[in-house]
Amino acid sequence: MEIQNINVSSYPNSKKIYVEGKLHPIRVAMREITQYPTVTIENGERIETPNAPVTVYDTSGPFTDPEIEIDINRGLPRIREEWIEKRDDTEVLNDITSEYGKARRDDHSLDPIRFPINHKPRRAKDGHNVTQMHYARKGIITPEMEYVAIRENLDNEKRGIKSHITPELVREEIAAGRAIIAANINHPEAEPMIIGKAFSVKLNTNIGNSALSSGISEEVEKAVWSCYWGGDTLMDLSTGNNIHETREWIIRNCPVPVGTVPIYQALEKVNGDVRKLTWEIYRDTLIEQCEQGVDYFTIHAGVLREHADLVENRLTGCVSRGGSIMVQWCVEHDQESFLFTHFEEICEILNKYDVAVSLGDGMRPGSTHDANDRAQFLELEVLGKLTETAWRHDVQVIIEGPGHVPMHKIKENMEKQVSACHEAPFYTLGPLTTDIAPGYDHITSAIGAAIISNLGTAMICYVTPKEHLSLPDLADVREGVIAYKIAAHAADLAKGFPGANVRDDALSKARYEFRWKDQFNLSLDPEKAKRYYLESRRNAPDADDRFCTMCGPNFCAMRISQNIAESCRQK
Amino acid sequence: MEIQNINVSSYPNSKKIYVEGKLHPIRVAMREITQYPTVTIENGERIETPNAPVTVYDTSGPFTDPEIEIDINRGLPRIREEWIEKRDDTEVLNDITSEYGKARRDDHSLDPIRFPINHKPRRAKDGHNVTQMHYARKGIITPEMEYVAIRENLDNEKRGIKSHITPELVREEIAAGRAIIAANINHPEAEPMIIGKAFSVKLNTNIGNSALSSGISEEVEKAVWSCYWGGDTLMDLSTGNNIHETREWIIRNCPVPVGTVPIYQALEKVNGDVRKLTWEIYRDTLIEQCEQGVDYFTIHAGVLREHADLVENRLTGCVSRGGSIMVQWCVEHDQESFLFTHFEEICEILNKYDVAVSLGDGMRPGSTHDANDRAQFLELEVLGKLTETAWRHDVQVIIEGPGHVPMHKIKENMEKQVSACHEAPFYTLGPLTTDIAPGYDHITSAIGAAIISNLGTAMICYVTPKEHLSLPDLADVREGVIAYKIAAHAADLAKGFPGANVRDDALSKARYEFRWKDQFNLSLDPEKAKRYYLESRRNAPDADDRFCTMCGPNFCAMRISQNIAESCRQK
């Protein structure tokens, strides 16, 4: 199989820049947007005053660097390989070690859809722990830590903006469990990024085929597309065919951390029959995925046997796929969940590859009606205990959260998470603040996501307009990502994140000065902004007019305002 | 001119119902959505349990009542005419009294575009004051007051939901200035609605042509369309040709209150030359519009001469059209604003027709950078004084607010308004919580609108995706209205508004029970929800499947959850 290269156009008036590390030989990728000068007429003379370029956080990876040749069939450059090797605490295995991985490898009927290059897996040497938390607790500032410190700051130093973010702060936050860098040693293609409330709010996107839809090439395209628009991490939630092979293509081409929910694939392996699920199958799935390079696993280990009864009074029962599978397993077997009973063992696997745990919220509410109920809060207590366990093994942890929460219950939800889970980063899906708008749930949930991020949630999982109705296509992914970039950025502004206002202020200034092109280029979606503008100005496209169709020339407040200022100046 | 009747399809599975008044012979329109029964199989037997219909607030007026024949060229039924007549404090004038209105009437070149029916204007008899506030303060519960009390409550009584909203509460809130019913005696076609923080959050939509776009028929279509999707009030911001005639068509066909910004038309009358604006031209414009039936006027009377300097330190100066016009007028004439100096006289005109004042925020911030600055807060103080003046004349008042405010400054903005303006209802545009997403400002601002509504804002002015870029078309109006319905409703839920959760819970239950059609029908946009669903199920359209394409049959949490519940029940 050959996948066609995916075309994402480069961002307009932008160039990829790299900022070099001071502690490590690293190059941190960013995007610099150049601006046109401000033009004024003074005493009949045209004066151009330059506007400084604006540096923005860039999740698109090498896809938007014209200097790097992209070949989907070879995968992205493995930028972290050298850093990992240098630590000298890992070894390249001769062979993959999961039974399932081997079986897939030996099945030659899969050759046509296999990723062409076979990278051997890497694992911690015996007796070693290779997680970023482990290093952080030992006082080591890794290249990954310096990378994210530089990345978070953008051009703050150049602008003289004071920032609390230093490589040492990154280390401290990771050591304390308040932040994570999800960076499997088998996914060296990913550019390090950090999730934690001291840092800019991140957004996760979900892709993945279901039994009813889409193939490998479409999923890889969605992954690249999601990064292009601003997705910080990517969850592959595939439940259909060829999950293993699809994942390989995605990881090899993904510049951001990739997450999965291993129970989905484990269930596929037993043909969807929950009764046949076993710890052994699950364990083999973990190893299979660790060796492919998955950066974080959603594990619903907080769903206990006793929780089956708790959802009885709910309007919408249990709406977590993983959660409902585990409840069913517990009920069918009349046993405690193997994810819970084997959690220590899971941690011992994960810290050999540095895979982070995203503790799944199997009891999250599926409607505003069920928000903040006993089922959810009891599970949070269990997640708090599991966090302690994971931290004992230096495994990095984030906590998944709802879902559906009306606005007046969001604060309580956040506070409960912080106290129950010892400040481990919160990672919420929305939450949706009302249930009456299917088809618009990117909006019902962007409201909740902005509010909860402002209260301290570190990462928000996007919701597309198709939520509850069908799987998103490329257009939906774009809508969902932008809605969530808005929520995340609105929270960064509200939190006073260092430099967060630079892009807002630059765009506002461009708007006020009728620098239309800069207004488009500085926006989250330059193509759409420009298209909307041009649609209304078909007669004079591309003109840098001092008004727009909204008010017309006589009623443009900004023009009048400037005229007043000018006439005041001339008096 | 004949305008084709505008087709808005009736809402699916819905019927128009009318609830009768107890104090007055009134019929309050609502929409009732019927639901399918819940189907369960018990002991092999199919059991159908009915689901009660859901009553929702309906802004669409007679357009969705099949019993009423709609003819755009005749206008809507004049439901309030009898109520007004009965009060016996108004008289029908033999002729319109504005100079401009007469000139337009006598200009026969306008005959082809004129609304075909000529309703004579009504005005308070000498010595009478006909505002709802006037009646309220006298202890009178008008039919309008009873109408809105019933309308706010929907079917709460039938459901046994306790509600604080009674006709007497409505009267008290209006008497205290905390709520308004904008209901010009010359717009008897409108169904009464209330704006105030004790009531459900309302949303305003803006339509209107500019010098560069659209004609009468398009504007009427947008007005009807906006009401169909849920707009509670409608501002006609036209600034192009034939404003007078366009407005007549809109008002005669508009089932919700109509607002304008009279200074726009006044400026058109002097060909856009601010220097030529006079109090006399403005006054004549007010009377012209009062007699047509405009229900509320935005008046930027709080913009003072001294404010010209205040915007100097701003990033985006003055972005209010009306505000910038008045600042320019003050600067050019070196005089105080005639809107301010003649405000008492304005109130004396308005209380003869019961037109409410929406005190314009000429100094609202045009960027997150300029939020909550001195210019805005000083103007709020002036608006507070003007509110006192208006209330002395029993003129109903709402206060306009920003605009652009980052999340952490929203609360301060709201609190400042409440204290400066004595709890007069706040009516905000958004606010946008970030400036980096032109093309998506319905989302950047829905976040702010939801938050500020929850804090007590009574009405939010919608923003469409085209904001800052171009005038909205029908599709944009729909997107903007739905985004704001979401914000308003999320706030109602958070405020614990009586019965607000009924629709959410019904939709959630339908979702959980795989009653797909009910899920669509109960949603804010049934057509879109259904379309998204069907696009993914082209092979089995219309099927009431117990899963969707998102997760496929094996991974449907809700199905698993129900299976567990069933198997528990059978044990």
PDB file of N, CA and C in Angstrom, chain A residues 443-477:
ATOM      1  N   ILE A 443     -20.346  23.690  20.013  1.00  0.00           N
ATOM      2  CA  ILE A 443     -20.610  24.975  20.681  1.00  0.00           C
ATOM      3  C   ILE A 443     -21.113  24.767  22.112  1.00  0.00           C
ATOM      4  N   THR A 444     -22.089  23.857  22.298  1.00  0.00           N
ATOM      5  CA  THR A 444     -22.576  23.624  23.673  1.00  0.00           C
ATOM      6  C   THR A 444     -21.405  23.254  24.589  1.00  0.00           C
ATOM      7  N   SER A 445     -20.405  22.582  23.997  1.00  0.00           N
ATOM      8  CA  SER A 445     -19.298  22.094  24.808  1.00  0.00           C
ATOM      9  C   SER A 445     -18.115  23.050  24.839  1.00  0.00           C
ATOM     10  N   ALA A 446     -17.950  23.881  23.820  1.00  0.00           N
ATOM     11  CA  ALA A 446     -16.854  24.871  23.862  1.00  0.00           C
ATOM     12  C   ALA A 446     -17.098  25.839  25.014  1.00  0.00           C
ATOM     13  N   ILE A 447     -18.360  26.116  25.299  1.00  0.00           N
ATOM     14  CA  ILE A 447     -18.704  26.979  26.435  1.00  0.00           C
ATOM     15  C   ILE A 447     -18.187  26.337  27.731  1.00  0.00           C
ATOM     16  N   GLY A 448     -18.523  25.075  27.926  1.00  0.00           N
ATOM     17  CA  GLY A 448     -18.080  24.380  29.134  1.00  0.00           C
ATOM     18  C   GLY A 448     -16.572  24.213  29.172  1.00  0.00           C
ATOM     19  N   ALA A 449     -15.991  23.946  28.020  1.00  0.00           N
ATOM     20  CA  ALA A 449     -14.537  23.733  27.948  1.00  0.00           C
ATOM     21  C   ALA A 449     -13.787  25.006  28.315  1.00  0.00           C
ATOM     22  N   ALA A 450     -14.273  26.145  27.842  1.00  0.00           N
ATOM     23  CA  ALA A 450     -13.609  27.417  28.166  1.00  0.00           C
ATOM     24  C   ALA A 450     -13.682  27.683  29.665  1.00  0.00           C
ATOM     25  N   ILE A 451     -14.855  27.427  30.229  1.00  0.00           N
ATOM     26  CA  ILE A 451     -15.037  27.697  31.664  1.00  0.00           C
ATOM     27  C   ILE A 451     -14.171  26.770  32.507  1.00  0.00           C
ATOM     28  N   ILE A 452     -14.197  25.495  32.183  1.00  0.00           N
ATOM     29  CA  ILE A 452     -13.453  24.544  33.027  1.00  0.00           C
ATOM     30  C   ILE A 452     -11.946  24.711  32.835  1.00  0.00           C
ATOM     31  N   SER A 453     -11.515  25.118  31.642  1.00  0.00           N
ATOM     32  CA  SER A 453     -10.085  25.372  31.422  1.00  0.00           C
ATOM     33  C   SER A 453      -9.632  26.563  32.249  1.00  0.00           C
ATOM     34  N   ASN A 454     -10.458  27.561  32.297  1.00  0.00           N
ATOM     35  CA  ASN A 454     -10.130  28.746  33.092  1.00  0.00           C
ATOM     36  C   ASN A 454     -10.003  28.380  34.571  1.00  0.00           C
ATOM     37  N   LEU A 455     -10.734  27.351  34.982  1.00  0.00           N
ATOM     38  CA  LEU A 455     -10.682  26.916  36.381  1.00  0.00           C
ATOM     39  C   LEU A 455      -9.510  25.980  36.656  1.00  0.00           C
ATOM     40  N   GLY A 456      -8.797  25.569  35.602  1.00  0.00           N
ATOM     41  CA  GLY A 456      -7.605  24.762  35.845  1.00  0.00           C
ATOM     42  C   GLY A 456      -7.490  23.471  35.056  1.00  0.00           C
ATOM     43  N   THR A 457      -8.472  23.157  34.243  1.00  0.00           N
ATOM     44  CA  THR A 457      -8.342  21.953  33.413  1.00  0.00           C
ATOM     45  C   THR A 457      -7.185  22.144  32.433  1.00  0.00           C
ATOM     46  N   ALA A 458      -6.367  21.106  32.296  1.00  0.00           N
ATOM     47  CA  ALA A 458      -5.140  21.248  31.521  1.00  0.00           C
ATOM     48  C   ALA A 458      -5.321  20.920  30.044  1.00  0.00           C
ATOM     49  N   MET A 459      -6.243  20.007  29.771  1.00  0.00           N
ATOM     50  CA  MET A 459      -6.462  19.628  28.365  1.00  0.00           C
ATOM     51  C   MET A 459      -7.948  19.372  28.169  1.00  0.00           C
ATOM     52  N   ILE A 460      -8.449  19.817  27.018  1.00  0.00           N
ATOM     53  CA  ILE A 460      -9.857  19.605  26.697  1.00  0.00           C
ATOM     54  C   ILE A 460      -9.952  18.751  25.448  1.00  0.00           C
ATOM     55  N   CYS A 461     -10.855  17.804  25.486  1.00  0.00           N
ATOM     56  CA  CYS A 461     -11.041  16.921  24.342  1.00  0.00           C
ATOM     57  C   CYS A 461     -12.121  17.511  23.456  1.00  0.00           C
ATOM     58  N   TYR A 462     -11.801  17.717  22.203  1.00  0.00           N
ATOM     59  CA  TYR A 462     -12.734  18.393  21.314  1.00  0.00           C
ATOM     60  C   TYR A 462     -13.992  17.576  21.081  1.00  0.00           C
ATOM     61  N   VAL A 463     -15.014  18.288  20.659  1.00  0.00           N
ATOM     62  CA  VAL A 463     -16.291  17.704  20.267  1.00  0.00           C
ATOM     63  C   VAL A 463     -16.574  18.306  18.889  1.00  0.00           C
ATOM     64  N   THR A 464     -16.992  17.495  17.960  1.00  0.00           N
ATOM     65  CA  THR A 464     -17.281  18.044  16.635  1.00  0.00           C
ATOM     66  C   THR A 464     -18.791  18.269  16.501  1.00  0.00           C
ATOM     67  N   PRO A 465     -19.193  18.987  15.461  1.00  0.00           N
ATOM     68  CA  PRO A 465     -20.633  19.202  15.256  1.00  0.00           C
ATOM     69  C   PRO A 465     -21.399  17.882  15.099  1.00  0.00           C
ATOM     70  N   LYS A 466     -20.718  16.812  14.721  1.00  0.00           N
ATOM     71  CA  LYS A 466     -21.395  15.531  14.496  1.00  0.00           C
ATOM     72  C   LYS A 466     -21.560  14.708  15.772  1.00  0.00           C
ATOM     73  N   GLU A 467     -21.024  15.158  16.887  1.00  0.00           N
ATOM     74  CA  GLU A 467     -21.123  14.400  18.143  1.00  0.00           C
ATOM     75  C   GLU A 467     -22.556  13.930  18.372  1.00  0.00           C
ATOM     76  N   HIS A 468     -22.689  12.689  18.794  1.00  0.00           N
ATOM     77  CA  HIS A 468     -23.986  12.048  19.075  1.00  0.00           C
ATOM     78  C   HIS A 468     -24.712  11.625  17.805  1.00  0.00           C
ATOM     79  N   LEU A 469     -24.217  12.028  16.639  1.00  0.00           N
ATOM     80  CA  LEU A 469     -24.964  11.759  15.409  1.00  0.00           C
ATOM     81  C   LEU A 469     -24.207  10.870  14.429  1.00  0.00           C
ATOM     82  N   SER A 470     -22.916  11.157  14.251  1.00  0.00           N
ATOM     83  CA  SER A 470     -22.139  10.316  13.340  1.00  0.00           C
ATOM     84  C   SER A 470     -20.662  10.641  13.485  1.00  0.00           C
ATOM     85  N   LEU A 471     -19.808   9.908  12.775  1.00  0.00           N
ATOM     86  CA  LEU A 471     -18.374  10.165  12.866  1.00  0.00           C
ATOM     87  C   LEU A 471     -18.013  11.421  12.081  1.00  0.00           C
ATOM     88  N   PRO A 472     -17.052  12.180  12.587  1.00  0.00           N
ATOM     89  CA  PRO A 472     -16.681  13.426  11.899  1.00  0.00           C
ATOM     90  C   PRO A 472     -15.910  13.177  10.604  1.00  0.00           C
ATOM     91  N   ASP A 473     -16.172  14.010   9.619  1.00  0.00           N
ATOM     92  CA  ASP A 473     -15.320  14.004   8.425  1.00  0.00           C
ATOM     93  C   ASP A 473     -14.308  15.143   8.559  1.00  0.00           C
ATOM     94  N   LEU A 474     -13.542  15.379   7.518  1.00  0.00           N
ATOM     95  CA  LEU A 474     -12.481  16.391   7.612  1.00  0.00           C
ATOM     96  C   LEU A 474     -13.033  17.766   7.998  1.00  0.00           C
ATOM     97  N   ALA A 475     -14.155  18.145   7.398  1.00  0.00           N
ATOM     98  CA  ALA A 475     -14.719  19.464   7.692  1.00  0.00           C
ATOM     99  C   ALA A 475     -15.117  19.554   9.166  1.00  0.00           C
ATOM    100  N   ASP A 476     -15.649  18.469   9.708  1.00  0.00           N
ATOM    101  CA  ASP A 476     -16.049  18.473  11.122  1.00  0.00           C
ATOM    102  C   ASP A 476     -14.839  18.552  12.041  1.00  0.00           C
ATOM    103  N   VAL A 477     -13.767  17.860  11.663  1.00  0.00           N
ATOM    104  CA  VAL A 477     -12.552  17.915  12.469  1.00  0.00           C
ATOM    105  C   VAL A 477     -12.074  19.363  12.551  1.00  0.00           C
TER     106      VAL A 477
END
